[in-house]
PDB file of C-alpha atoms in Angstrom:
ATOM      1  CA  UNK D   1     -26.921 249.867 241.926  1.00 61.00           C
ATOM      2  CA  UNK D   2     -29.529 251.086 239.625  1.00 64.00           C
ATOM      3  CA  UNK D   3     -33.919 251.077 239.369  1.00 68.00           C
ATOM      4  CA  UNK D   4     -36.257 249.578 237.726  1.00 68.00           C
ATOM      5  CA  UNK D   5     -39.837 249.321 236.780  1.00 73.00           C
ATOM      6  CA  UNK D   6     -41.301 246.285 238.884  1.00 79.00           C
ATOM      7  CA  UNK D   7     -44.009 244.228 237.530  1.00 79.00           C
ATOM      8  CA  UNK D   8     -47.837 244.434 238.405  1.00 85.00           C
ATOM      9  CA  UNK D   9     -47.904 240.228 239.365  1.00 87.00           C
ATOM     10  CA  UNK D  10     -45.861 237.684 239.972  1.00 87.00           C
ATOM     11  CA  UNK D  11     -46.538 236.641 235.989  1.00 85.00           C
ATOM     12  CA  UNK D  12     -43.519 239.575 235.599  1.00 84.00           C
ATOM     13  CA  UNK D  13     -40.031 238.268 235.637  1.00 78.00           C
ATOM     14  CA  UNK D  14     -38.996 241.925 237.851  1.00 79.00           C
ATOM     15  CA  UNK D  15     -41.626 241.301 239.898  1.00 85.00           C
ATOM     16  CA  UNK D  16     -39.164 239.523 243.022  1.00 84.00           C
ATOM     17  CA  UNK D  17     -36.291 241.003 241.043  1.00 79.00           C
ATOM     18  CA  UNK D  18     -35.746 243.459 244.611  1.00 80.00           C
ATOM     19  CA  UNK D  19     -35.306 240.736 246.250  1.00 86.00           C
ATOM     20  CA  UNK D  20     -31.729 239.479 245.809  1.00 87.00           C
ATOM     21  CA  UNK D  21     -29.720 236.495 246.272  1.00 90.00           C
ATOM     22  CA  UNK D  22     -26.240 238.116 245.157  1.00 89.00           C
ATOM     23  CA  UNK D  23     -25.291 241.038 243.221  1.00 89.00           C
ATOM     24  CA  UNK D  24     -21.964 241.524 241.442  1.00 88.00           C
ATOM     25  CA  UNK D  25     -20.615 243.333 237.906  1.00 87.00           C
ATOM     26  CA  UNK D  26     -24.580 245.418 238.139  1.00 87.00           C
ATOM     27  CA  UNK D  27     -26.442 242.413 237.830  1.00 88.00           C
ATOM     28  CA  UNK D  28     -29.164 241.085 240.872  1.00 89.00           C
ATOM     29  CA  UNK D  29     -29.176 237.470 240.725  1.00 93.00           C
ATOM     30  CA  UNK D  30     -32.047 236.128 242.718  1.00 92.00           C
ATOM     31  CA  UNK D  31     -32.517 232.153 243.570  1.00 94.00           C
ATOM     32  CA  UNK D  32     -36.171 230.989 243.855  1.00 92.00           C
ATOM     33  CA  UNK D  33     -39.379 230.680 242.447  1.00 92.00           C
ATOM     34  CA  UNK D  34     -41.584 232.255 240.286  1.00 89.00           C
ATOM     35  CA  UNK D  35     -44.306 231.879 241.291  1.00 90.00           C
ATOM     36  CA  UNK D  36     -43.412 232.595 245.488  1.00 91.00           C
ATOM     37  CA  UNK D  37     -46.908 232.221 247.042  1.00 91.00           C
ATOM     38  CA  UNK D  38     -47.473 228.757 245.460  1.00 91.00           C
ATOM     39  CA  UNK D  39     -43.459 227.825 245.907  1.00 90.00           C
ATOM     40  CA  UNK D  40     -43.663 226.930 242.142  1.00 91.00           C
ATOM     41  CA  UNK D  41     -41.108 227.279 239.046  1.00 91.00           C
ATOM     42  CA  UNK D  42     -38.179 227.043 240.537  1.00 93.00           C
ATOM     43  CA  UNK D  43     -34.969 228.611 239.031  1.00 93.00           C
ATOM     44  CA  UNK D  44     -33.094 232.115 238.710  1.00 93.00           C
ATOM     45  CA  UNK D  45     -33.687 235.703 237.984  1.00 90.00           C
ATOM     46  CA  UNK D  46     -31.198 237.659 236.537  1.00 90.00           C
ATOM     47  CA  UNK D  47     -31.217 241.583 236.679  1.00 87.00           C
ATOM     48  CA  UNK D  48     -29.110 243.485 234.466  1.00 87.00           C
ATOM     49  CA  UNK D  49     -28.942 246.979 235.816  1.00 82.00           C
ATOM     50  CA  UNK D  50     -28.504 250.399 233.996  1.00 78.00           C
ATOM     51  CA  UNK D  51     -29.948 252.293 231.580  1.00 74.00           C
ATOM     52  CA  UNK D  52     -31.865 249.541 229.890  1.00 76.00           C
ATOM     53  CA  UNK D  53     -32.544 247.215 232.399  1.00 76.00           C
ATOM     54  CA  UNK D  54     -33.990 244.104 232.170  1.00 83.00           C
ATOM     55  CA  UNK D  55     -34.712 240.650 234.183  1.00 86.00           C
ATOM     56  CA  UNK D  56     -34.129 237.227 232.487  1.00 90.00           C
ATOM     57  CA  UNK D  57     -35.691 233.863 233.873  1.00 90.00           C
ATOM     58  CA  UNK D  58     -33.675 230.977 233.708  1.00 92.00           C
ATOM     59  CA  UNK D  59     -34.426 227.103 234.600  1.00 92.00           C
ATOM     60  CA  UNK D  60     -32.165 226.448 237.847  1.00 92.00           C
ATOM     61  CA  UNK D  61     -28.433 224.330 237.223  1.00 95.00           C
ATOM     62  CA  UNK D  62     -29.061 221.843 240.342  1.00 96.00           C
ATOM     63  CA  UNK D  63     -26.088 219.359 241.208  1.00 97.00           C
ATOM     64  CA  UNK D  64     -27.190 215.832 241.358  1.00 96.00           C
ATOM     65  CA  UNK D  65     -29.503 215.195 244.467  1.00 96.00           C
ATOM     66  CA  UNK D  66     -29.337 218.180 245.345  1.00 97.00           C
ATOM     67  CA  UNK D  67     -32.292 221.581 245.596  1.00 95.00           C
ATOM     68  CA  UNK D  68     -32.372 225.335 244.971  1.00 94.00           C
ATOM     69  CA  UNK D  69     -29.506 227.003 246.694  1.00 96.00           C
ATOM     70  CA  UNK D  70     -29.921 228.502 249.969  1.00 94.00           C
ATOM     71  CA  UNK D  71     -26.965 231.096 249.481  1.00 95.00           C
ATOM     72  CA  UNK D  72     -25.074 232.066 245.847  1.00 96.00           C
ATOM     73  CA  UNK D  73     -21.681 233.761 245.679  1.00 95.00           C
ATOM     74  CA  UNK D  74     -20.074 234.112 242.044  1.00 95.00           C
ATOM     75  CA  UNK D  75     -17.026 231.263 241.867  1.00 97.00           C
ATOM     76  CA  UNK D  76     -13.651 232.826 241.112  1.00 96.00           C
ATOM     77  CA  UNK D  77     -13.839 230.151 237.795  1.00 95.00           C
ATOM     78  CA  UNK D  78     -16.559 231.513 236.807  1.00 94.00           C
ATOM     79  CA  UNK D  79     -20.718 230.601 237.375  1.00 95.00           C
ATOM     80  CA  UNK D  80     -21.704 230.640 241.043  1.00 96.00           C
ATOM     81  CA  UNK D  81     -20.584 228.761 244.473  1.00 98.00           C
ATOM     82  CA  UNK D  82     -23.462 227.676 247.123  1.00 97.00           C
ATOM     83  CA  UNK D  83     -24.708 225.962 249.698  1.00 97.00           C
ATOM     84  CA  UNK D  84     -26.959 223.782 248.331  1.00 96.00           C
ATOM     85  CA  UNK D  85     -29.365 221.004 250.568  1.00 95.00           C
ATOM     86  CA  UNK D  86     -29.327 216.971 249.983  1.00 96.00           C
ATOM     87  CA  UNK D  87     -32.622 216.227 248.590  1.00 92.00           C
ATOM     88  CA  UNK D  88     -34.333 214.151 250.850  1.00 85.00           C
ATOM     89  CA  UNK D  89     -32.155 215.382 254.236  1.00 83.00           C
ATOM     90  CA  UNK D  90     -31.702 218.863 254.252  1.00 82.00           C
ATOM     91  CA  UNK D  91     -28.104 218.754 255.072  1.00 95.00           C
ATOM     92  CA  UNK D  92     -25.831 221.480 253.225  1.00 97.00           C
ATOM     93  CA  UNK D  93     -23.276 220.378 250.776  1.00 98.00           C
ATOM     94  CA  UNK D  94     -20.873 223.289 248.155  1.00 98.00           C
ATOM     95  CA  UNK D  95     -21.975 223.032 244.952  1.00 98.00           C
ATOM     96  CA  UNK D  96     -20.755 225.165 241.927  1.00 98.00           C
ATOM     97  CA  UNK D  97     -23.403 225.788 239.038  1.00 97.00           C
ATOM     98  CA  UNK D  98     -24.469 227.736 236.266  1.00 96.00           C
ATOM     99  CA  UNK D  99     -27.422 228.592 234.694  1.00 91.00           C
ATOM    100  CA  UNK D 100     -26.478 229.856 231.537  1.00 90.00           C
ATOM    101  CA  UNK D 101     -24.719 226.543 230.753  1.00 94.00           C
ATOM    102  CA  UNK D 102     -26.765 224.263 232.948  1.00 94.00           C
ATOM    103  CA  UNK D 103     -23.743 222.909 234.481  1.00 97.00           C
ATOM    104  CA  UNK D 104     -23.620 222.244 238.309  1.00 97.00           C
ATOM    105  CA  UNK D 105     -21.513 220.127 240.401  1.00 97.00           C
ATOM    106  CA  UNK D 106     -21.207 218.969 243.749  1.00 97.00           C
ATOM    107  CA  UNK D 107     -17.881 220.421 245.121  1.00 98.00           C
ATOM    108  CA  UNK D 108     -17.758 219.348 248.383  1.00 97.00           C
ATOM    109  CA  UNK D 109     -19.452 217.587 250.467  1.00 97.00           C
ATOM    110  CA  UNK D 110     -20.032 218.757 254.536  1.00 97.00           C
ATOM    111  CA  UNK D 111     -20.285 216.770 257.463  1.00 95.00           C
ATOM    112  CA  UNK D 112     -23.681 217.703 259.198  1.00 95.00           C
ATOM    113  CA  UNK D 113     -24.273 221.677 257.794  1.00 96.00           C
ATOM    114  CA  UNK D 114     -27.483 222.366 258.530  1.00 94.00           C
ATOM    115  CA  UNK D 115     -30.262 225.230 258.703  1.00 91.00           C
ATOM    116  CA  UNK D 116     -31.233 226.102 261.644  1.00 87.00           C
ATOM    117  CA  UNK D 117     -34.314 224.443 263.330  1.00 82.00           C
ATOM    118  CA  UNK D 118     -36.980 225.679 265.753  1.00 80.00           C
ATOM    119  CA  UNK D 119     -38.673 223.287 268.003  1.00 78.00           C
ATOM    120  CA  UNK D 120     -42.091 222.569 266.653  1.00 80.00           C
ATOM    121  CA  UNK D 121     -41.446 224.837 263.496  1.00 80.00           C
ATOM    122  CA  UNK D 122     -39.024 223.273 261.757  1.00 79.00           C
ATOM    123  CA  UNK D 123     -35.938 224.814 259.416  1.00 80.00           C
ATOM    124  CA  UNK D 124     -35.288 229.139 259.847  1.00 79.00           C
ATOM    125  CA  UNK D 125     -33.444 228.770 256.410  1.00 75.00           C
ATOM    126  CA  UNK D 126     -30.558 231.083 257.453  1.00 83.00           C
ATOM    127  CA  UNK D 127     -26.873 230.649 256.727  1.00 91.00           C
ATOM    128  CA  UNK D 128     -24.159 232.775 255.758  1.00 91.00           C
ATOM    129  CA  UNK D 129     -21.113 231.993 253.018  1.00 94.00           C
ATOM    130  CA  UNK D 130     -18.586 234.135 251.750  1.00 93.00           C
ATOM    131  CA  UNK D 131     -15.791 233.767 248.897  1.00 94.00           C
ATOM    132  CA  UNK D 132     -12.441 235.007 249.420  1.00 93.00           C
ATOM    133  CA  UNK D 133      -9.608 234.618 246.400  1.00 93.00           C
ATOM    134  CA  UNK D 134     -10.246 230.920 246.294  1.00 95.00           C
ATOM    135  CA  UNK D 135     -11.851 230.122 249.910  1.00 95.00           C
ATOM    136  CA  UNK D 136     -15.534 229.379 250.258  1.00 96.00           C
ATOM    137  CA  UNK D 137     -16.511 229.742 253.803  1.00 95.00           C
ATOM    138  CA  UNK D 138     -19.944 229.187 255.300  1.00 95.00           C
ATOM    139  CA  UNK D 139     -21.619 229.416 258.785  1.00 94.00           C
ATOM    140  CA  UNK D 140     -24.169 226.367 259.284  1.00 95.00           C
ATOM    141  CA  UNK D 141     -25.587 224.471 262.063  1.00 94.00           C
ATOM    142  CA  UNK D 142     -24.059 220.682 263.604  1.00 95.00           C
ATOM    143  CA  UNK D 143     -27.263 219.092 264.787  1.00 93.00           C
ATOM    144  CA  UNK D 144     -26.464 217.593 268.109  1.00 92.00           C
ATOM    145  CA  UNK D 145     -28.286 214.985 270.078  1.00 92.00           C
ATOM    146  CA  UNK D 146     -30.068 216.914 272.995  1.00 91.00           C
ATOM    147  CA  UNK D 147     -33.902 217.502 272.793  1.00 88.00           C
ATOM    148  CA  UNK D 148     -35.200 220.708 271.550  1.00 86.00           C
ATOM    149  CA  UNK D 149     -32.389 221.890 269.793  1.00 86.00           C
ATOM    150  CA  UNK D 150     -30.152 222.399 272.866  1.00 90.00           C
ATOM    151  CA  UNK D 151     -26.986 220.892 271.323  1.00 91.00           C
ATOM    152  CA  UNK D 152     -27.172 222.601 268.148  1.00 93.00           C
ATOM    153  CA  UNK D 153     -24.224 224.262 267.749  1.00 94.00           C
ATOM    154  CA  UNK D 154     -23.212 227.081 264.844  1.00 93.00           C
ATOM    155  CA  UNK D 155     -19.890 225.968 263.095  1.00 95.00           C
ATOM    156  CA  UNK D 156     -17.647 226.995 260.370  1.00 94.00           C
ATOM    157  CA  UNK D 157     -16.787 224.775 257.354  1.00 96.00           C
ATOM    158  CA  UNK D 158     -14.056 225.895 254.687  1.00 96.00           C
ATOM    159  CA  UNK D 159     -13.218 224.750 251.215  1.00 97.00           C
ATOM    160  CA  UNK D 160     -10.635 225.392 249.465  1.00 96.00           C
ATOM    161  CA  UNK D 161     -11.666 225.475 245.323  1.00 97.00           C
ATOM    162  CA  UNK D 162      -8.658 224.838 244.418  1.00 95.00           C
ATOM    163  CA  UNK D 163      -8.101 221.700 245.991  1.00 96.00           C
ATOM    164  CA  UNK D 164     -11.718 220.777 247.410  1.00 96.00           C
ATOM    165  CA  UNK D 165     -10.280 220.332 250.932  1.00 96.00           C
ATOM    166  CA  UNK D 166     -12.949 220.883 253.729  1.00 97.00           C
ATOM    167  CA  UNK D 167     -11.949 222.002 257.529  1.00 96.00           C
ATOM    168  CA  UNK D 168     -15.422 221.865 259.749  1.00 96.00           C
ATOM    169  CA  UNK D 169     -14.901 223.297 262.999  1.00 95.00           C
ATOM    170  CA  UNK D 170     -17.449 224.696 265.586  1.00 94.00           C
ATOM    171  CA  UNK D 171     -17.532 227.678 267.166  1.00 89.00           C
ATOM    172  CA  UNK D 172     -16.528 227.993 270.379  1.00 89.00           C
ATOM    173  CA  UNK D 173     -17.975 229.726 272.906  1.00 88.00           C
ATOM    174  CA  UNK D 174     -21.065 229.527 271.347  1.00 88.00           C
ATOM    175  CA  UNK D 175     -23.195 232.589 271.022  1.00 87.00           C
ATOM    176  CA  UNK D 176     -25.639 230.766 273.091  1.00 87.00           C
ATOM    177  CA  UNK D 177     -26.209 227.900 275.636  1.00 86.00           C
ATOM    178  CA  UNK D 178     -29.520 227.344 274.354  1.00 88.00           C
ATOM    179  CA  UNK D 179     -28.810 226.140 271.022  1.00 87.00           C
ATOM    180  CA  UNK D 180     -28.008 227.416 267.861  1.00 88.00           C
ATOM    181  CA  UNK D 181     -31.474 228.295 266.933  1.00 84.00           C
ATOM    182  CA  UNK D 182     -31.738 231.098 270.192  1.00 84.00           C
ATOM    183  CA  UNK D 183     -28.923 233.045 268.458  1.00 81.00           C
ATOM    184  CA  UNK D 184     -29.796 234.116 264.867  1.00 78.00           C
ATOM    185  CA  UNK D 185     -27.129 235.400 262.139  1.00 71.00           C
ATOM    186  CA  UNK D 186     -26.825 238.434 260.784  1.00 69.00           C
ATOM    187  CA  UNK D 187     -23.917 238.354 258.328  1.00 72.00           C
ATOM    188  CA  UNK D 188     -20.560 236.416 257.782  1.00 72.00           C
ATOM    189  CA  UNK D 189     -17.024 237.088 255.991  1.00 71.00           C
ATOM    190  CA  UNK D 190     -14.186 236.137 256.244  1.00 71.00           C
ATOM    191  CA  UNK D 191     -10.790 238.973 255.749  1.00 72.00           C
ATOM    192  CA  UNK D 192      -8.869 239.804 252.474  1.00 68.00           C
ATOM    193  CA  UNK D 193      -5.632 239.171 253.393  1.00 61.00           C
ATOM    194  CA  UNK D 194      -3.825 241.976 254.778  1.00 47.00           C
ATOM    195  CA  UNK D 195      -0.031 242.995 255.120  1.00 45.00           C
ATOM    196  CA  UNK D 196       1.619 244.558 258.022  1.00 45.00           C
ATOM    197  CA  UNK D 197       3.982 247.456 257.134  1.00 47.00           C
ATOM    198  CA  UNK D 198       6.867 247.900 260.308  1.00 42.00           C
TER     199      UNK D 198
END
C-alpha cells in the first residue's frame, strides 16, 4: 500500500495512521480518537498514500443518536457504510456518512445487533461487515435471555442500499453452545456473484 513517516506523539495526525479502519483507492481511513489513551477527539484520519503522503484529521459525520462507527466500508454512492451504536444502548444500527461533507444518515435500523459481551467485562467490540455491489452485510450478536451470556447467539443481518430492506437471521449451528462471546470472529464476506459455465 505504501509507508510513511509516523509521528513522535499522539499530537501527530500519522501517529495511529497504521492502524486502519478501511483502506480503498490508496487511502487508510481510520475511525477513532485522537487522542487514544484519554479516548478523546473523536473523528477520522485519512491517509493518502504514495509518494507524498500525508494524514488529514477530520471531525466525525455521526447519524442522529448515534456514536463513532465500530466498522467503515466505502458505500457504492459514495462516503462510507457502518455499523454504528445507539447512543445510550449500544445496539448496532447501518448508517451511511461522510466526513468531508458532514453528512450521515441512519440507513437502517437492526433488531438487537450487538457487540459481543463478556460476563463481568462488558462489550469485546468485534463485528464484521462487508459490501457487495449494493448489499451491506454484517455479523453481530442477538442478546438472548440466559445468564452469563449463554443465549447469545452470532447472527447475520442484510441490507439492501438500494431499497433499505433488512433480513436478520441467526446462525445456525452456532459456533458455540456457550454463547456467542466463547467463539470470537475473525473475518466476514459475503461472495461476488459468480457464473457457472456448462
Amino acid at each position: 500500500m505504501g509507508s510513511f513517516a509516523r509521528g513522535a506523539d499522539e499530537s501527530s495526525k500519522s501517529f495511529y495512521a497504521a492502524y486502519i479502519s478501511h483502506a480503498h483507492n490508496g487511502q487508510a481511513v481510520r475511525v477513532g480518537h485522537a487522542a487514544v489513551t484519554a479516548g478523546q477527539d473523536p473523528g477520522v484520519s485519512t491517509t493518502t498514500l504514495g509518494e507524498s503522503a500525508s494524514t488529514k484529521w477530520a471531525d466525525p459525520a455521526l447519524a442522529a443518536n448515534h456514536g463513532l462507527p465500530v466498522t467503515v466500508h466505502t458505500h457504492p454512492a459514495g462516503g462510507f457504510v457502518s455499523l454504528a451504536p445507539l447512543s445510550g444502548a449500544g445496539k448496532l444500527d447501518v448508517v451511511s456518512w461522510d466526513s468531508s461533507t458532514g453528512k450521515a444518515d441512519i440507513v437502517a435500523a437492526l433488531n438487537n445487533s450487538n457487540v459481543p459481551q463478556a460476563y463481568q467485562t462488558g462489550p469485546l467490540g468485534y463485528v464484521g461487515a462487508h459490501v457487495q455491489g449494493s448489499t451491506f452485510s454484517s455479523l453481530s450478536v442477538s442478546l438472548g435471555t440466559a445468564p452469563y451470556g449463554l443465549g447469545d447467539k452470532w447472527a447475520v443481518a442484510t441490507v439492501d442500499l438500494s431499497t433499505k430492506k433488512v433480513v436478520q437471521s441467526t446462525l445456525n449451528p452456532q459456533p458455540s453452545a456457550l454463547g456467542a462471546n466463547a467463539a470470537s470472529l475473525s473475518g466476514f464476506g459475503i461472495p461476488a456473484a459468480t457464473e457457472v459455465v456448462v
